[in-house]
Amino acid sequence: MIADVLARLGGFFDRDLSLITWDLADITLVALVLYYVLLLIRGTRAMQMGIGLVFVFVIYQFAKRMGLITLYTMLDTLLTSLVLIIVVIFQHDIRRALMRFGQRPWFTAIRAEVEEQVVDEVVKAATALANKRIGGLIAFEREAILEQFIEPGTRLDAAVSKELLFSIFIPSFENPMHDGAVIIRDGRIWQAGTFLPLTASPKLDRTLGTRHRAAVGLSEETDAVVVVISEERGAISLCFNGNIARNLDAASLRKTLMSLLMRRTKRRHSRTNTAEDTGRSSRTSDRPAAGETGT
């Protein structure tokens, strides 16, 4: 088998140089398209379902080679309509992926600089809110687009600043946005006053209020990173991947946000450090105020 592959590879390069160059360009283009498609659906449910379809295709090839007629016929009928199935199942994800493609900032250096400024403003705002014992909820949208997971609030499309974030969460009857969450998308405040899905995990500390449960719930459903400010203790927590790191100071909050949003560390290393921080911080209680359980 290896000899056959080598023979075919030799035949590929045993041609005119222009034909080889053209074919290599074609292969590179297809690889780039697949790469960016994977980037667009990464962090969404479409990625999980796509892996399932790949698994079905592998079983289909196995049944074909092993002569499993019944299984092969069933899967062949299914895969014949694969394009229609993909469009029906992933119609919302396809639309959101195309929107994400149009909105994605492709210049990495510029994006990194903007994200660093945004993180600094969020850390300043979270620290100021914690010092004043004002509750807050700030979510960073990453790869997964959040429309299907949240209850929409007020669209702002504003630059991220400490002053604006602080004013959004000031409790007042004339300020309906303070009860919900702020969503940051592509370095700007996209919406305020949004409501997030609550976690149903029985493992979460029962002393945590609705604000913390909403933050964990969104991080379970998506790859979003959520900053939570507690009203009673003035403590800052960070939720991602269904985990919660509690009682963070400004320096540790900034460091963790930068590592998650800028992807400067390997994913495995980040998860290890996060698990250690979560284990240490979870020993300290962060009981929500009675008013916080309704926000």
JSON list of N, CA, C and O in Angstrom, two decimals, residues 167-220:
[
{"chain": "A", "resi": 167, "resn": "SER", "atom": "N", "xyz": [-21.38, 53.11, 34.27]},
{"chain": "A", "resi": 167, "resn": "SER", "atom": "CA", "xyz": [-22.70, 53.75, 34.26]},
{"chain": "A", "resi": 167, "resn": "SER", "atom": "C", "xyz": [-23.80, 52.77, 33.89]},
{"chain": "A", "resi": 167, "resn": "SER", "atom": "O", "xyz": [-24.94, 52.91, 34.36]},
{"chain": "A", "resi": 168, "resn": "ILE", "atom": "N", "xyz": [-23.50, 51.76, 33.07]},
{"chain": "A", "resi": 168, "resn": "ILE", "atom": "CA", "xyz": [-24.51, 50.78, 32.67]},
{"chain": "A", "resi": 168, "resn": "ILE", "atom": "C", "xyz": [-25.02, 50.00, 33.88]},
{"chain": "A", "resi": 168, "resn": "ILE", "atom": "O", "xyz": [-26.22, 49.69, 33.97]},
{"chain": "A", "resi": 169, "resn": "PHE", "atom": "N", "xyz": [-24.14, 49.69, 34.82]},
{"chain": "A", "resi": 169, "resn": "PHE", "atom": "CA", "xyz": [-24.50, 48.82, 35.93]},
{"chain": "A", "resi": 169, "resn": "PHE", "atom": "C", "xyz": [-24.93, 49.56, 37.20]},
{"chain": "A", "resi": 169, "resn": "PHE", "atom": "O", "xyz": [-25.19, 48.94, 38.23]},
{"chain": "A", "resi": 170, "resn": "ILE", "atom": "N", "xyz": [-25.03, 50.89, 37.14]},
{"chain": "A", "resi": 170, "resn": "ILE", "atom": "CA", "xyz": [-25.52, 51.63, 38.30]},
{"chain": "A", "resi": 170, "resn": "ILE", "atom": "C", "xyz": [-27.00, 51.29, 38.52]},
{"chain": "A", "resi": 170, "resn": "ILE", "atom": "O", "xyz": [-27.83, 51.50, 37.63]},
{"chain": "A", "resi": 171, "resn": "PRO", "atom": "N", "xyz": [-27.35, 50.73, 39.67]},
{"chain": "A", "resi": 171, "resn": "PRO", "atom": "CA", "xyz": [-28.75, 50.32, 39.89]},
{"chain": "A", "resi": 171, "resn": "PRO", "atom": "C", "xyz": [-29.68, 51.52, 40.00]},
{"chain": "A", "resi": 171, "resn": "PRO", "atom": "O", "xyz": [-29.45, 52.44, 40.80]},
{"chain": "A", "resi": 172, "resn": "SER", "atom": "N", "xyz": [-30.72, 51.52, 39.18]},
{"chain": "A", "resi": 172, "resn": "SER", "atom": "CA", "xyz": [-31.69, 52.61, 39.17]},
{"chain": "A", "resi": 172, "resn": "SER", "atom": "C", "xyz": [-32.93, 52.16, 38.41]},
{"chain": "A", "resi": 172, "resn": "SER", "atom": "O", "xyz": [-32.83, 51.39, 37.44]},
{"chain": "A", "resi": 173, "resn": "PHE", "atom": "N", "xyz": [-34.10, 52.66, 38.84]},
{"chain": "A", "resi": 173, "resn": "PHE", "atom": "CA", "xyz": [-35.32, 52.33, 38.12]},
{"chain": "A", "resi": 173, "resn": "PHE", "atom": "C", "xyz": [-35.30, 52.94, 36.71]},
{"chain": "A", "resi": 173, "resn": "PHE", "atom": "O", "xyz": [-35.95, 52.43, 35.80]},
{"chain": "A", "resi": 174, "resn": "GLU", "atom": "N", "xyz": [-34.57, 54.01, 36.55]},
{"chain": "A", "resi": 174, "resn": "GLU", "atom": "CA", "xyz": [-34.48, 54.66, 35.24]},
{"chain": "A", "resi": 174, "resn": "GLU", "atom": "C", "xyz": [-33.40, 54.03, 34.36]},
{"chain": "A", "resi": 174, "resn": "GLU", "atom": "O", "xyz": [-33.17, 54.48, 33.25]},
{"chain": "A", "resi": 175, "resn": "ASN", "atom": "N", "xyz": [-32.73, 53.01, 34.87]},
{"chain": "A", "resi": 175, "resn": "ASN", "atom": "CA", "xyz": [-31.67, 52.35, 34.11]},
{"chain": "A", "resi": 175, "resn": "ASN", "atom": "C", "xyz": [-31.96, 50.86, 34.01]},
{"chain": "A", "resi": 175, "resn": "ASN", "atom": "O", "xyz": [-31.41, 50.06, 34.78]},
{"chain": "A", "resi": 176, "resn": "PRO", "atom": "N", "xyz": [-32.82, 50.44, 33.08]},
{"chain": "A", "resi": 176, "resn": "PRO", "atom": "CA", "xyz": [-33.19, 49.02, 32.99]},
{"chain": "A", "resi": 176, "resn": "PRO", "atom": "C", "xyz": [-32.05, 48.11, 32.57]},
{"chain": "A", "resi": 176, "resn": "PRO", "atom": "O", "xyz": [-32.13, 46.90, 32.72]},
{"chain": "A", "resi": 177, "resn": "MET", "atom": "N", "xyz": [-30.97, 48.67, 32.04]},
{"chain": "A", "resi": 177, "resn": "MET", "atom": "CA", "xyz": [-29.87, 47.84, 31.54]},
{"chain": "A", "resi": 177, "resn": "MET", "atom": "C", "xyz": [-29.03, 47.25, 32.65]},
{"chain": "A", "resi": 177, "resn": "MET", "atom": "O", "xyz": [-28.28, 46.29, 32.42]},
{"chain": "A", "resi": 178, "resn": "HIS", "atom": "N", "xyz": [-29.13, 47.78, 33.87]},
{"chain": "A", "resi": 178, "resn": "HIS", "atom": "CA", "xyz": [-28.21, 47.34, 34.92]},
{"chain": "A", "resi": 178, "resn": "HIS", "atom": "C", "xyz": [-28.49, 45.91, 35.37]},
{"chain": "A", "resi": 178, "resn": "HIS", "atom": "O", "xyz": [-27.62, 45.25, 35.94]},
{"chain": "A", "resi": 179, "resn": "ASP", "atom": "N", "xyz": [-29.71, 45.41, 35.13]},
{"chain": "A", "resi": 179, "resn": "ASP", "atom": "CA", "xyz": [-30.05, 44.06, 35.57]},
{"chain": "A", "resi": 179, "resn": "ASP", "atom": "C", "xyz": [-29.45, 42.97, 34.69]},
{"chain": "A", "resi": 179, "resn": "ASP", "atom": "O", "xyz": [-29.32, 41.83, 35.12]},
{"chain": "A", "resi": 180, "resn": "GLY", "atom": "N", "xyz": [-29.12, 43.30, 33.46]},
{"chain": "A", "resi": 180, "resn": "GLY", "atom": "CA", "xyz": [-28.65, 42.28, 32.53]},
{"chain": "A", "resi": 180, "resn": "GLY", "atom": "C", "xyz": [-27.15, 42.29, 32.35]},
{"chain": "A", "resi": 180, "resn": "GLY", "atom": "O", "xyz": [-26.39, 42.80, 33.18]},
{"chain": "A", "resi": 181, "resn": "ALA", "atom": "N", "xyz": [-26.72, 41.71, 31.24]},
{"chain": "A", "resi": 181, "resn": "ALA", "atom": "CA", "xyz": [-25.29, 41.58, 30.94]},
{"chain": "A", "resi": 181, "resn": "ALA", "atom": "C", "xyz": [-24.91, 42.48, 29.77]},
{"chain": "A", "resi": 181, "resn": "ALA", "atom": "O", "xyz": [-25.73, 42.80, 28.91]},
{"chain": "A", "resi": 182, "resn": "VAL", "atom": "N", "xyz": [-23.65, 42.87, 29.76]},
{"chain": "A", "resi": 182, "resn": "VAL", "atom": "CA", "xyz": [-23.06, 43.57, 28.62]},
{"chain": "A", "resi": 182, "resn": "VAL", "atom": "C", "xyz": [-22.35, 42.55, 27.75]},
{"chain": "A", "resi": 182, "resn": "VAL", "atom": "O", "xyz": [-21.61, 41.70, 28.25]},
{"chain": "A", "resi": 183, "resn": "ILE", "atom": "N", "xyz": [-22.59, 42.61, 26.45]},
{"chain": "A", "resi": 183, "resn": "ILE", "atom": "CA", "xyz": [-21.92, 41.72, 25.50]},
{"chain": "A", "resi": 183, "resn": "ILE", "atom": "C", "xyz": [-20.91, 42.53, 24.70]},
{"chain": "A", "resi": 183, "resn": "ILE", "atom": "O", "xyz": [-21.26, 43.54, 24.08]},
{"chain": "A", "resi": 184, "resn": "ILE", "atom": "N", "xyz": [-19.66, 42.09, 24.73]},
{"chain": "A", "resi": 184, "resn": "ILE", "atom": "CA", "xyz": [-18.60, 42.75, 23.95]},
{"chain": "A", "resi": 184, "resn": "ILE", "atom": "C", "xyz": [-18.31, 41.89, 22.72]},
{"chain": "A", "resi": 184, "resn": "ILE", "atom": "O", "xyz": [-17.96, 40.72, 22.85]},
{"chain": "A", "resi": 185, "resn": "ARG", "atom": "N", "xyz": [-18.46, 42.49, 21.56]},
{"chain": "A", "resi": 185, "resn": "ARG", "atom": "CA", "xyz": [-18.22, 41.79, 20.29]},
{"chain": "A", "resi": 185, "resn": "ARG", "atom": "C", "xyz": [-17.22, 42.59, 19.46]},
{"chain": "A", "resi": 185, "resn": "ARG", "atom": "O", "xyz": [-17.41, 43.78, 19.22]},
{"chain": "A", "resi": 186, "resn": "ASP", "atom": "N", "xyz": [-16.17, 41.92, 19.01]},
{"chain": "A", "resi": 186, "resn": "ASP", "atom": "CA", "xyz": [-15.16, 42.55, 18.15]},
{"chain": "A", "resi": 186, "resn": "ASP", "atom": "C", "xyz": [-14.65, 43.87, 18.72]},
{"chain": "A", "resi": 186, "resn": "ASP", "atom": "O", "xyz": [-14.50, 44.86, 18.01]},
{"chain": "A", "resi": 187, "resn": "GLY", "atom": "N", "xyz": [-14.41, 43.87, 20.02]},
{"chain": "A", "resi": 187, "resn": "GLY", "atom": "CA", "xyz": [-13.79, 45.04, 20.64]},
{"chain": "A", "resi": 187, "resn": "GLY", "atom": "C", "xyz": [-14.73, 46.20, 20.91]},
{"chain": "A", "resi": 187, "resn": "GLY", "atom": "O", "xyz": [-14.26, 47.29, 21.26]},
{"chain": "A", "resi": 188, "resn": "ARG", "atom": "N", "xyz": [-16.05, 45.99, 20.80]},
{"chain": "A", "resi": 188, "resn": "ARG", "atom": "CA", "xyz": [-17.02, 47.06, 21.06]},
{"chain": "A", "resi": 188, "resn": "ARG", "atom": "C", "xyz": [-18.17, 46.52, 21.90]},
{"chain": "A", "resi": 188, "resn": "ARG", "atom": "O", "xyz": [-18.44, 45.31, 21.88]},
{"chain": "A", "resi": 189, "resn": "ILE", "atom": "N", "xyz": [-18.82, 47.42, 22.64]},
{"chain": "A", "resi": 189, "resn": "ILE", "atom": "CA", "xyz": [-20.00, 47.01, 23.40]},
{"chain": "A", "resi": 189, "resn": "ILE", "atom": "C", "xyz": [-21.15, 46.84, 22.42]},
{"chain": "A", "resi": 189, "resn": "ILE", "atom": "O", "xyz": [-21.66, 47.82, 21.86]},
{"chain": "A", "resi": 190, "resn": "TRP", "atom": "N", "xyz": [-21.53, 45.61, 22.21]},
{"chain": "A", "resi": 190, "resn": "TRP", "atom": "CA", "xyz": [-22.58, 45.30, 21.23]},
{"chain": "A", "resi": 190, "resn": "TRP", "atom": "C", "xyz": [-23.97, 45.50, 21.83]},
{"chain": "A", "resi": 190, "resn": "TRP", "atom": "O", "xyz": [-24.80, 46.22, 21.27]},
{"chain": "A", "resi": 191, "resn": "GLN", "atom": "N", "xyz": [-24.23, 44.88, 22.97]},
{"chain": "A", "resi": 191, "resn": "GLN", "atom": "CA", "xyz": [-25.53, 45.02, 23.63]},
{"chain": "A", "resi": 191, "resn": "GLN", "atom": "C", "xyz": [-25.34, 45.16, 25.14]},
{"chain": "A", "resi": 191, "resn": "GLN", "atom": "O", "xyz": [-24.33, 44.73, 25.70]},
{"chain": "A", "resi": 192, "resn": "ALA", "atom": "N", "xyz": [-26.34, 45.76, 25.77]},
{"chain": "A", "resi": 192, "resn": "ALA", "atom": "CA", "xyz": [-26.39, 45.85, 27.23]},
{"chain": "A", "resi": 192, "resn": "ALA", "atom": "C", "xyz": [-27.80, 45.48, 27.68]},
{"chain": "A", "resi": 192, "resn": "ALA", "atom": "O", "xyz": [-28.76, 45.61, 26.93]},
{"chain": "A", "resi": 193, "resn": "GLY", "atom": "N", "xyz": [-27.90, 45.00, 28.91]},
{"chain": "A", "resi": 193, "resn": "GLY", "atom": "CA", "xyz": [-29.20, 44.59, 29.42]},
{"chain": "A", "resi": 193, "resn": "GLY", "atom": "C", "xyz": [-29.69, 43.27, 28.85]},
{"chain": "A", "resi": 193, "resn": "GLY", "atom": "O", "xyz": [-30.89, 43.00, 28.87]},
{"chain": "A", "resi": 194, "resn": "THR", "atom": "N", "xyz": [-28.79, 42.43, 28.38]},
{"chain": "A", "resi": 194, "resn": "THR", "atom": "CA", "xyz": [-29.18, 41.12, 27.85]},
{"chain": "A", "resi": 194, "resn": "THR", "atom": "C", "xyz": [-29.29, 40.10, 28.99]},
{"chain": "A", "resi": 194, "resn": "THR", "atom": "O", "xyz": [-28.67, 40.28, 30.05]},
{"chain": "A", "resi": 195, "resn": "PHE", "atom": "N", "xyz": [-30.05, 39.06, 28.76]},
{"chain": "A", "resi": 195, "resn": "PHE", "atom": "CA", "xyz": [-30.21, 38.01, 29.76]},
{"chain": "A", "resi": 195, "resn": "PHE", "atom": "C", "xyz": [-29.63, 36.70, 29.23]},
{"chain": "A", "resi": 195, "resn": "PHE", "atom": "O", "xyz": [-29.87, 36.33, 28.07]},
{"chain": "A", "resi": 196, "resn": "LEU", "atom": "N", "xyz": [-28.88, 36.02, 30.07]},
{"chain": "A", "resi": 196, "resn": "LEU", "atom": "CA", "xyz": [-28.12, 34.84, 29.67]},
{"chain": "A", "resi": 196, "resn": "LEU", "atom": "C", "xyz": [-28.80, 33.58, 30.19]},
{"chain": "A", "resi": 196, "resn": "LEU", "atom": "O", "xyz": [-29.54, 33.62, 31.17]},
{"chain": "A", "resi": 197, "resn": "PRO", "atom": "N", "xyz": [-28.52, 32.44, 29.55]},
{"chain": "A", "resi": 197, "resn": "PRO", "atom": "CA", "xyz": [-29.11, 31.17, 30.02]},
{"chain": "A", "resi": 197, "resn": "PRO", "atom": "C", "xyz": [-28.51, 30.74, 31.35]},
{"chain": "A", "resi": 197, "resn": "PRO", "atom": "O", "xyz": [-27.30, 30.84, 31.56]},
{"chain": "A", "resi": 198, "resn": "LEU", "atom": "N", "xyz": [-29.35, 30.27, 32.25]},
{"chain": "A", "resi": 198, "resn": "LEU", "atom": "CA", "xyz": [-28.88, 29.83, 33.56]},
{"chain": "A", "resi": 198, "resn": "LEU", "atom": "C", "xyz": [-28.37, 28.40, 33.50]},
{"chain": "A", "resi": 198, "resn": "LEU", "atom": "O", "xyz": [-28.93, 27.56, 32.79]},
{"chain": "A", "resi": 199, "resn": "THR", "atom": "N", "xyz": [-27.33, 28.12, 34.24]},
{"chain": "A", "resi": 199, "resn": "THR", "atom": "CA", "xyz": [-26.81, 26.77, 34.31]},
{"chain": "A", "resi": 199, "resn": "THR", "atom": "C", "xyz": [-27.73, 25.88, 35.14]},
{"chain": "A", "resi": 199, "resn": "THR", "atom": "O", "xyz": [-28.36, 26.34, 36.10]},
{"chain": "A", "resi": 200, "resn": "ALA", "atom": "N", "xyz": [-27.80, 24.61, 34.76]},
{"chain": "A", "resi": 200, "resn": "ALA", "atom": "CA", "xyz": [-28.57, 23.63, 35.54]},
{"chain": "A", "resi": 200, "resn": "ALA", "atom": "C", "xyz": [-27.65, 22.66, 36.25]},
{"chain": "A", "resi": 200, "resn": "ALA", "atom": "O", "xyz": [-28.10, 21.63, 36.76]},
{"chain": "A", "resi": 201, "resn": "SER", "atom": "N", "xyz": [-26.36, 22.99, 36.31]},
{"chain": "A", "resi": 201, "resn": "SER", "atom": "CA", "xyz": [-25.39, 22.09, 36.92]},
{"chain": "A", "resi": 201, "resn": "SER", "atom": "C", "xyz": [-25.61, 21.97, 38.42]},
{"chain": "A", "resi": 201, "resn": "SER", "atom": "O", "xyz": [-25.63, 22.98, 39.14]},
{"chain": "A", "resi": 202, "resn": "PRO", "atom": "N", "xyz": [-25.76, 20.75, 38.93]},
{"chain": "A", "resi": 202, "resn": "PRO", "atom": "CA", "xyz": [-25.94, 20.56, 40.39]},
{"chain": "A", "resi": 202, "resn": "PRO", "atom": "C", "xyz": [-24.63, 20.72, 41.15]},
{"chain": "A", "resi": 202, "resn": "PRO", "atom": "O", "xyz": [-24.64, 20.79, 42.38]},
{"chain": "A", "resi": 203, "resn": "LYS", "atom": "N", "xyz": [-23.51, 20.78, 40.44]},
{"chain": "A", "resi": 203, "resn": "LYS", "atom": "CA", "xyz": [-22.21, 20.88, 41.11]},
{"chain": "A", "resi": 203, "resn": "LYS", "atom": "C", "xyz": [-21.86, 22.29, 41.51]},
{"chain": "A", "resi": 203, "resn": "LYS", "atom": "O", "xyz": [-20.93, 22.50, 42.29]},
{"chain": "A", "resi": 204, "resn": "LEU", "atom": "N", "xyz": [-22.59, 23.27, 40.97]},
{"chain": "A", "resi": 204, "resn": "LEU", "atom": "CA", "xyz": [-22.26, 24.66, 41.26]},
{"chain": "A", "resi": 204, "resn": "LEU", "atom": "C", "xyz": [-22.64, 25.00, 42.70]},
{"chain": "A", "resi": 204, "resn": "LEU", "atom": "O", "xyz": [-23.66, 24.53, 43.22]},
{"chain": "A", "resi": 205, "resn": "ASP", "atom": "N", "xyz": [-21.82, 25.81, 43.34]},
{"chain": "A", "resi": 205, "resn": "ASP", "atom": "CA", "xyz": [-22.06, 26.24, 44.72]},
{"chain": "A", "resi": 205, "resn": "ASP", "atom": "C", "xyz": [-23.45, 26.84, 44.85]},
{"chain": "A", "resi": 205, "resn": "ASP", "atom": "O", "xyz": [-23.82, 27.77, 44.12]},
{"chain": "A", "resi": 206, "resn": "ARG", "atom": "N", "xyz": [-24.25, 26.32, 45.78]},
{"chain": "A", "resi": 206, "resn": "ARG", "atom": "CA", "xyz": [-25.62, 26.78, 45.96]},
{"chain": "A", "resi": 206, "resn": "ARG", "atom": "C", "xyz": [-25.70, 28.21, 46.47]},
{"chain": "A", "resi": 206, "resn": "ARG", "atom": "O", "xyz": [-26.76, 28.84, 46.40]},
{"chain": "A", "resi": 207, "resn": "THR", "atom": "N", "xyz": [-24.61, 28.72, 47.01]},
{"chain": "A", "resi": 207, "resn": "THR", "atom": "CA", "xyz": [-24.64, 30.09, 47.52]},
{"chain": "A", "resi": 207, "resn": "THR", "atom": "C", "xyz": [-24.53, 31.12, 46.40]},
{"chain": "A", "resi": 207, "resn": "THR", "atom": "O", "xyz": [-24.75, 32.31, 46.65]},
{"chain": "A", "resi": 208, "resn": "LEU", "atom": "N", "xyz": [-24.20, 30.68, 45.22]},
{"chain": "A", "resi": 208, "resn": "LEU", "atom": "CA", "xyz": [-24.05, 31.62, 44.11]},
{"chain": "A", "resi": 208, "resn": "LEU", "atom": "C", "xyz": [-25.41, 32.07, 43.60]},
{"chain": "A", "resi": 208, "resn": "LEU", "atom": "O", "xyz": [-26.34, 31.27, 43.48]},
{"chain": "A", "resi": 209, "resn": "GLY", "atom": "N", "xyz": [-25.51, 33.35, 43.28]},
{"chain": "A", "resi": 209, "resn": "GLY", "atom": "CA", "xyz": [-26.76, 33.93, 42.82]},
{"chain": "A", "resi": 209, "resn": "GLY", "atom": "C", "xyz": [-27.00, 33.73, 41.34]},
{"chain": "A", "resi": 209, "resn": "GLY", "atom": "O", "xyz": [-26.23, 33.09, 40.62]},
{"chain": "A", "resi": 210, "resn": "THR", "atom": "N", "xyz": [-28.08, 34.34, 40.86]},
{"chain": "A", "resi": 210, "resn": "THR", "atom": "CA", "xyz": [-28.49, 34.18, 39.46]},
{"chain": "A", "resi": 210, "resn": "THR", "atom": "C", "xyz": [-27.46, 34.76, 38.51]},
{"chain": "A", "resi": 210, "resn": "THR", "atom": "O", "xyz": [-27.26, 34.24, 37.41]},
{"chain": "A", "resi": 211, "resn": "ARG", "atom": "N", "xyz": [-26.81, 35.85, 38.92]},
{"chain": "A", "resi": 211, "resn": "ARG", "atom": "CA", "xyz": [-25.81, 36.46, 38.05]},
{"chain": "A", "resi": 211, "resn": "ARG", "atom": "C", "xyz": [-24.67, 35.48, 37.76]},
{"chain": "A", "resi": 211, "resn": "ARG", "atom": "O", "xyz": [-24.25, 35.32, 36.61]},
{"chain": "A", "resi": 212, "resn": "HIS", "atom": "N", "xyz": [-24.18, 34.81, 38.79]},
{"chain": "A", "resi": 212, "resn": "HIS", "atom": "CA", "xyz": [-23.11, 33.83, 38.59]},
{"chain": "A", "resi": 212, "resn": "HIS", "atom": "C", "xyz": [-23.60, 32.63, 37.78]},
{"chain": "A", "resi": 212, "resn": "HIS", "atom": "O", "xyz": [-22.89, 32.09, 36.93]},
{"chain": "A", "resi": 213, "resn": "ARG", "atom": "N", "xyz": [-24.83, 32.19, 38.05]},
{"chain": "A", "resi": 213, "resn": "ARG", "atom": "CA", "xyz": [-25.37, 31.04, 37.33]},
{"chain": "A", "resi": 213, "resn": "ARG", "atom": "C", "xyz": [-25.59, 31.35, 35.85]},
{"chain": "A", "resi": 213, "resn": "ARG", "atom": "O", "xyz": [-25.42, 30.49, 34.99]},
{"chain": "A", "resi": 214, "resn": "ALA", "atom": "N", "xyz": [-25.94, 32.60, 35.56]},
{"chain": "A", "resi": 214, "resn": "ALA", "atom": "CA", "xyz": [-26.08, 33.00, 34.16]},
{"chain": "A", "resi": 214, "resn": "ALA", "atom": "C", "xyz": [-24.72, 33.01, 33.46]},
{"chain": "A", "resi": 214, "resn": "ALA", "atom": "O", "xyz": [-24.59, 32.60, 32.31]},
{"chain": "A", "resi": 215, "resn": "ALA", "atom": "N", "xyz": [-23.70, 33.48, 34.16]},
{"chain": "A", "resi": 215, "resn": "ALA", "atom": "CA", "xyz": [-22.37, 33.51, 33.58]},
{"chain": "A", "resi": 215, "resn": "ALA", "atom": "C", "xyz": [-21.86, 32.11, 33.28]},
{"chain": "A", "resi": 215, "resn": "ALA", "atom": "O", "xyz": [-21.33, 31.83, 32.21]},
{"chain": "A", "resi": 216, "resn": "VAL", "atom": "N", "xyz": [-22.03, 31.20, 34.24]},
{"chain": "A", "resi": 216, "resn": "VAL", "atom": "CA", "xyz": [-21.61, 29.82, 34.03]},
{"chain": "A", "resi": 216, "resn": "VAL", "atom": "C", "xyz": [-22.43, 29.18, 32.92]},
{"chain": "A", "resi": 216, "resn": "VAL", "atom": "O", "xyz": [-21.91, 28.43, 32.09]},
{"chain": "A", "resi": 217, "resn": "GLY", "atom": "N", "xyz": [-23.74, 29.48, 32.90]},
{"chain": "A", "resi": 217, "resn": "GLY", "atom": "CA", "xyz": [-24.61, 28.90, 31.88]},
{"chain": "A", "resi": 217, "resn": "GLY", "atom": "C", "xyz": [-24.18, 29.28, 30.47]},
{"chain": "A", "resi": 217, "resn": "GLY", "atom": "O", "xyz": [-24.14, 28.43, 29.57]},
{"chain": "A", "resi": 218, "resn": "LEU", "atom": "N", "xyz": [-23.83, 30.55, 30.25]},
{"chain": "A", "resi": 218, "resn": "LEU", "atom": "CA", "xyz": [-23.38, 30.96, 28.92]},
{"chain": "A", "resi": 218, "resn": "LEU", "atom": "C", "xyz": [-22.05, 30.32, 28.57]},
{"chain": "A", "resi": 218, "resn": "LEU", "atom": "O", "xyz": [-21.83, 29.92, 27.41]},
{"chain": "A", "resi": 219, "resn": "SER", "atom": "N", "xyz": [-21.16, 30.19, 29.55]},
{"chain": "A", "resi": 219, "resn": "SER", "atom": "CA", "xyz": [-19.86, 29.57, 29.28]},
{"chain": "A", "resi": 219, "resn": "SER", "atom": "C", "xyz": [-19.97, 28.07, 29.02]},
{"chain": "A", "resi": 219, "resn": "SER", "atom": "O", "xyz": [-19.09, 27.48, 28.41]},
{"chain": "A", "resi": 220, "resn": "GLU", "atom": "N", "xyz": [-21.05, 27.44, 29.50]},
{"chain": "A", "resi": 220, "resn": "GLU", "atom": "CA", "xyz": [-21.29, 26.03, 29.21]},
{"chain": "A", "resi": 220, "resn": "GLU", "atom": "C", "xyz": [-21.80, 25.84, 27.78]},
{"chain": "A", "resi": 220, "resn": "GLU", "atom": "O", "xyz": [-21.44, 24.88, 27.10]}
]
